[in-house]
Amino acid sequence: MDYHKFNGTIKLVFDTQEFKNNFKKREFVVVSDDEYPQDIKFEFADENGINALDNFIEGEAVTIIFKLMGNEYQGKYYTSNRAIAIAGIVTETVDGKTEKKTKTKSAVYNNAPSDDDLPF
């Protein structure tokens, strides 16, 4: 399954939802940095990711690594953007040049690719 990268700013972080069979997820919305910003909803479905969202605040710039998930239930089709990693972004000015760098404050979902595969 392919992994995708998304940069933006956290707009909302929702409370954890609990479902049957001990399934939990926590959704959050990130606004893209595009000319025409988009509000994109992501979710963590792992305890580490769910708890990691406590380390981030609304308005904070982040990079998300995610995979697109989909399923069918009773004739209806559902998709989700399953986050597997999140890292904060800081903007630094070095010698008059602005550079974006990831913060050390990051969370990686248990099933994420190895650190060598992640862009931060």
PDB file of C-alpha atoms in Angstrom:
ATOM      1  CA  MET A   1       0.000   0.000   0.000  1.00  0.00           C
ATOM      2  CA  ASP A   2       1.334   3.420  -0.925  1.00  0.00           C
ATOM      3  CA  TYR A   3       1.977   6.091   1.662  1.00  0.00           C
ATOM      4  CA  HIS A   4       1.296   9.767   1.025  1.00  0.00           C
ATOM      5  CA  LYS A   5       2.638  12.980   2.570  1.00  0.00           C
ATOM      6  CA  PHE A   6       0.526  16.024   3.410  1.00  0.00           C
ATOM      7  CA  ASN A   7       1.655  19.380   4.830  1.00  0.00           C
ATOM      8  CA  GLY A   8      -0.703  21.813   6.480  1.00  0.00           C
ATOM      9  CA  THR A   9      -1.953  23.392   9.685  1.00  0.00           C
ATOM     10  CA  ILE A  10      -4.014  21.631  12.336  1.00  0.00           C
ATOM     11  CA  LYS A  11      -7.511  23.120  12.370  1.00  0.00           C
ATOM     12  CA  LEU A  12      -9.379  20.761  14.722  1.00  0.00           C
ATOM     13  CA  VAL A  13      -8.592  17.778  16.922  1.00  0.00           C
ATOM     14  CA  PHE A  14     -11.574  15.688  17.975  1.00  0.00           C
ATOM     15  CA  ASP A  15     -12.041  13.476  21.024  1.00  0.00           C
ATOM     16  CA  THR A  16     -11.298   9.764  20.777  1.00  0.00           C
ATOM     17  CA  GLN A  17     -14.223   7.655  19.562  1.00  0.00           C
ATOM     18  CA  GLU A  18     -14.728   4.099  20.827  1.00  0.00           C
ATOM     19  CA  PHE A  19     -16.600   1.441  18.873  1.00  0.00           C
ATOM     20  CA  LYS A  20     -17.514  -2.233  19.229  1.00  0.00           C
ATOM     21  CA  ASN A  21     -14.695  -4.769  19.481  1.00  0.00           C
ATOM     22  CA  ASN A  22     -12.483  -2.233  21.320  1.00  0.00           C
ATOM     23  CA  PHE A  23     -11.782  -0.289  18.104  1.00  0.00           C
ATOM     24  CA  LYS A  24     -10.775   3.327  18.749  1.00  0.00           C
ATOM     25  CA  LYS A  25      -9.970   6.221  16.481  1.00  0.00           C
ATOM     26  CA  ARG A  26      -9.235   9.903  16.819  1.00  0.00           C
ATOM     27  CA  GLU A  27      -9.914  12.266  13.960  1.00  0.00           C
ATOM     28  CA  PHE A  28      -8.300  15.609  13.211  1.00  0.00           C
ATOM     29  CA  VAL A  29      -8.542  18.176  10.425  1.00  0.00           C
ATOM     30  CA  VAL A  30      -5.541  19.706   8.677  1.00  0.00           C
ATOM     31  CA  VAL A  31      -5.825  22.692   6.323  1.00  0.00           C
ATOM     32  CA  SER A  32      -3.561  22.525   3.264  1.00  0.00           C
ATOM     33  CA  ASP A  33      -1.018  25.233   2.471  1.00  0.00           C
ATOM     34  CA  ASP A  34      -2.296  25.503  -1.121  1.00  0.00           C
ATOM     35  CA  GLU A  35      -3.464  28.607  -2.962  1.00  0.00           C
ATOM     36  CA  TYR A  36      -7.009  27.282  -2.436  1.00  0.00           C
ATOM     37  CA  PRO A  37      -6.788  25.664   1.041  1.00  0.00           C
ATOM     38  CA  GLN A  38      -8.568  22.379   1.624  1.00  0.00           C
ATOM     39  CA  ASP A  39      -9.775  21.000   4.967  1.00  0.00           C
ATOM     40  CA  ILE A  40      -8.702  17.339   5.041  1.00  0.00           C
ATOM     41  CA  LYS A  41      -9.804  14.953   7.792  1.00  0.00           C
ATOM     42  CA  PHE A  42      -7.327  12.315   8.985  1.00  0.00           C
ATOM     43  CA  GLU A  43      -7.580   9.658  11.682  1.00  0.00           C
ATOM     44  CA  PHE A  44      -5.290   7.699  13.946  1.00  0.00           C
ATOM     45  CA  ALA A  45      -6.545   4.229  14.898  1.00  0.00           C
ATOM     46  CA  ASP A  46      -3.608   3.225  17.084  1.00  0.00           C
ATOM     47  CA  GLU A  47      -3.192   4.053  20.764  1.00  0.00           C
ATOM     48  CA  ASN A  48       0.195   5.700  20.154  1.00  0.00           C
ATOM     49  CA  GLY A  49      -1.168   7.965  17.433  1.00  0.00           C
ATOM     50  CA  ILE A  50      -4.337   8.740  19.381  1.00  0.00           C
ATOM     51  CA  ASN A  51      -2.295   9.822  22.394  1.00  0.00           C
ATOM     52  CA  ALA A  52       0.289  11.650  20.284  1.00  0.00           C
ATOM     53  CA  LEU A  53      -2.316  14.153  19.139  1.00  0.00           C
ATOM     54  CA  ASP A  54      -2.249  15.537  22.696  1.00  0.00           C
ATOM     55  CA  ASN A  55       1.230  16.901  21.859  1.00  0.00           C
ATOM     56  CA  PHE A  56      -0.050  19.073  19.009  1.00  0.00           C
ATOM     57  CA  ILE A  57      -2.223  22.185  19.111  1.00  0.00           C
ATOM     58  CA  GLU A  58      -4.648  23.792  16.722  1.00  0.00           C
ATOM     59  CA  GLY A  59      -2.793  26.234  14.463  1.00  0.00           C
ATOM     60  CA  GLU A  60       0.421  24.194  14.468  1.00  0.00           C
ATOM     61  CA  ALA A  61       2.089  23.377  11.131  1.00  0.00           C
ATOM     62  CA  VAL A  62       2.512  19.621  10.612  1.00  0.00           C
ATOM     63  CA  THR A  63       3.491  16.948   8.142  1.00  0.00           C
ATOM     64  CA  ILE A  64       1.246  13.884   8.002  1.00  0.00           C
ATOM     65  CA  ILE A  65       2.176  10.521   6.505  1.00  0.00           C
ATOM     66  CA  PHE A  66      -0.994   8.588   5.681  1.00  0.00           C
ATOM     67  CA  LYS A  67      -2.493   5.811   3.637  1.00  0.00           C
ATOM     68  CA  LEU A  68      -5.845   5.890   1.901  1.00  0.00           C
ATOM     69  CA  MET A  69      -8.172   3.221   3.302  1.00  0.00           C
ATOM     70  CA  GLY A  70     -11.541   2.017   2.051  1.00  0.00           C
ATOM     71  CA  ASN A  71     -14.182  -0.566   2.834  1.00  0.00           C
ATOM     72  CA  GLU A  72     -17.730  -1.646   2.051  1.00  0.00           C
ATOM     73  CA  TYR A  73     -20.371  -2.120   4.740  1.00  0.00           C
ATOM     74  CA  GLN A  74     -23.944  -3.115   3.938  1.00  0.00           C
ATOM     75  CA  GLY A  75     -23.725  -1.858   0.365  1.00  0.00           C
ATOM     76  CA  LYS A  76     -22.176   1.501   1.262  1.00  0.00           C
ATOM     77  CA  TYR A  77     -18.568   2.438   0.593  1.00  0.00           C
ATOM     78  CA  TYR A  78     -16.371   4.386   2.982  1.00  0.00           C
ATOM     79  CA  THR A  79     -12.916   5.936   2.677  1.00  0.00           C
ATOM     80  CA  SER A  80     -10.565   7.356   5.268  1.00  0.00           C
ATOM     81  CA  ASN A  81      -7.142   8.960   5.432  1.00  0.00           C
ATOM     82  CA  ARG A  82      -5.408   6.741   8.024  1.00  0.00           C
ATOM     83  CA  ALA A  83      -2.541   8.704   9.556  1.00  0.00           C
ATOM     84  CA  ILE A  84       0.541   6.664  10.329  1.00  0.00           C
ATOM     85  CA  ALA A  85       2.879   9.476  11.372  1.00  0.00           C
ATOM     86  CA  ILE A  86       2.758  13.144  12.336  1.00  0.00           C
ATOM     87  CA  ALA A  87       5.533  15.668  12.917  1.00  0.00           C
ATOM     88  CA  GLY A  88       5.516  19.366  13.669  1.00  0.00           C
ATOM     89  CA  ILE A  89       7.151  21.795  11.236  1.00  0.00           C
ATOM     90  CA  VAL A  90       9.232  24.805  12.220  1.00  0.00           C
ATOM     91  CA  THR A  91      10.288  27.589   9.901  1.00  0.00           C
ATOM     92  CA  GLU A  92      13.841  28.784  10.347  1.00  0.00           C
ATOM     93  CA  THR A  93      15.701  31.602   8.624  1.00  0.00           C
ATOM     94  CA  VAL A  94      19.347  30.817   7.933  1.00  0.00           C
ATOM     95  CA  ASP A  95      21.467  33.354   6.048  1.00  0.00           C
ATOM     96  CA  GLY A  96      18.345  35.099   4.775  1.00  0.00           C
ATOM     97  CA  LYS A  97      16.807  31.847   3.458  1.00  0.00           C
ATOM     98  CA  THR A  98      13.607  30.446   4.927  1.00  0.00           C
ATOM     99  CA  GLU A  99      13.682  26.696   5.490  1.00  0.00           C
ATOM    100  CA  LYS A 100      11.009  24.362   6.827  1.00  0.00           C
ATOM    101  CA  LYS A 101      12.215  21.596   9.121  1.00  0.00           C
ATOM    102  CA  THR A 102      10.367  18.980  11.115  1.00  0.00           C
ATOM    103  CA  LYS A 103      10.369  19.285  14.883  1.00  0.00           C
ATOM    104  CA  THR A 104      11.662  16.512  17.063  1.00  0.00           C
ATOM    105  CA  LYS A 105       8.164  16.296  18.536  1.00  0.00           C
ATOM    106  CA  SER A 106       6.672  13.594  16.354  1.00  0.00           C
ATOM    107  CA  ALA A 107       4.557  10.496  16.629  1.00  0.00           C
ATOM    108  CA  VAL A 108       4.846   7.414  14.519  1.00  0.00           C
ATOM    109  CA  TYR A 109       2.033   4.913  14.288  1.00  0.00           C
ATOM    110  CA  ASN A 110       3.065   1.328  15.134  1.00  0.00           C
ATOM    111  CA  ASN A 111       2.537   0.058  11.579  1.00  0.00           C
ATOM    112  CA  ALA A 112       4.453   2.891   9.919  1.00  0.00           C
ATOM    113  CA  PRO A 113       7.235   2.199   7.471  1.00  0.00           C
ATOM    114  CA  SER A 114      10.725   2.199   8.916  1.00  0.00           C
ATOM    115  CA  ASP A 115      12.357   5.511   9.835  1.00  0.00           C
ATOM    116  CA  ASP A 116      14.409   5.299   6.637  1.00  0.00           C
ATOM    117  CA  ASP A 117      11.173   5.438   4.599  1.00  0.00           C
ATOM    118  CA  LEU A 118       9.709   8.473   6.384  1.00  0.00           C
ATOM    119  CA  PRO A 119      10.529  11.963   5.097  1.00  0.00           C
ATOM    120  CA  PHE A 120      11.219  13.316   8.591  1.00  0.00           C
TER     121      PHE A 120
END
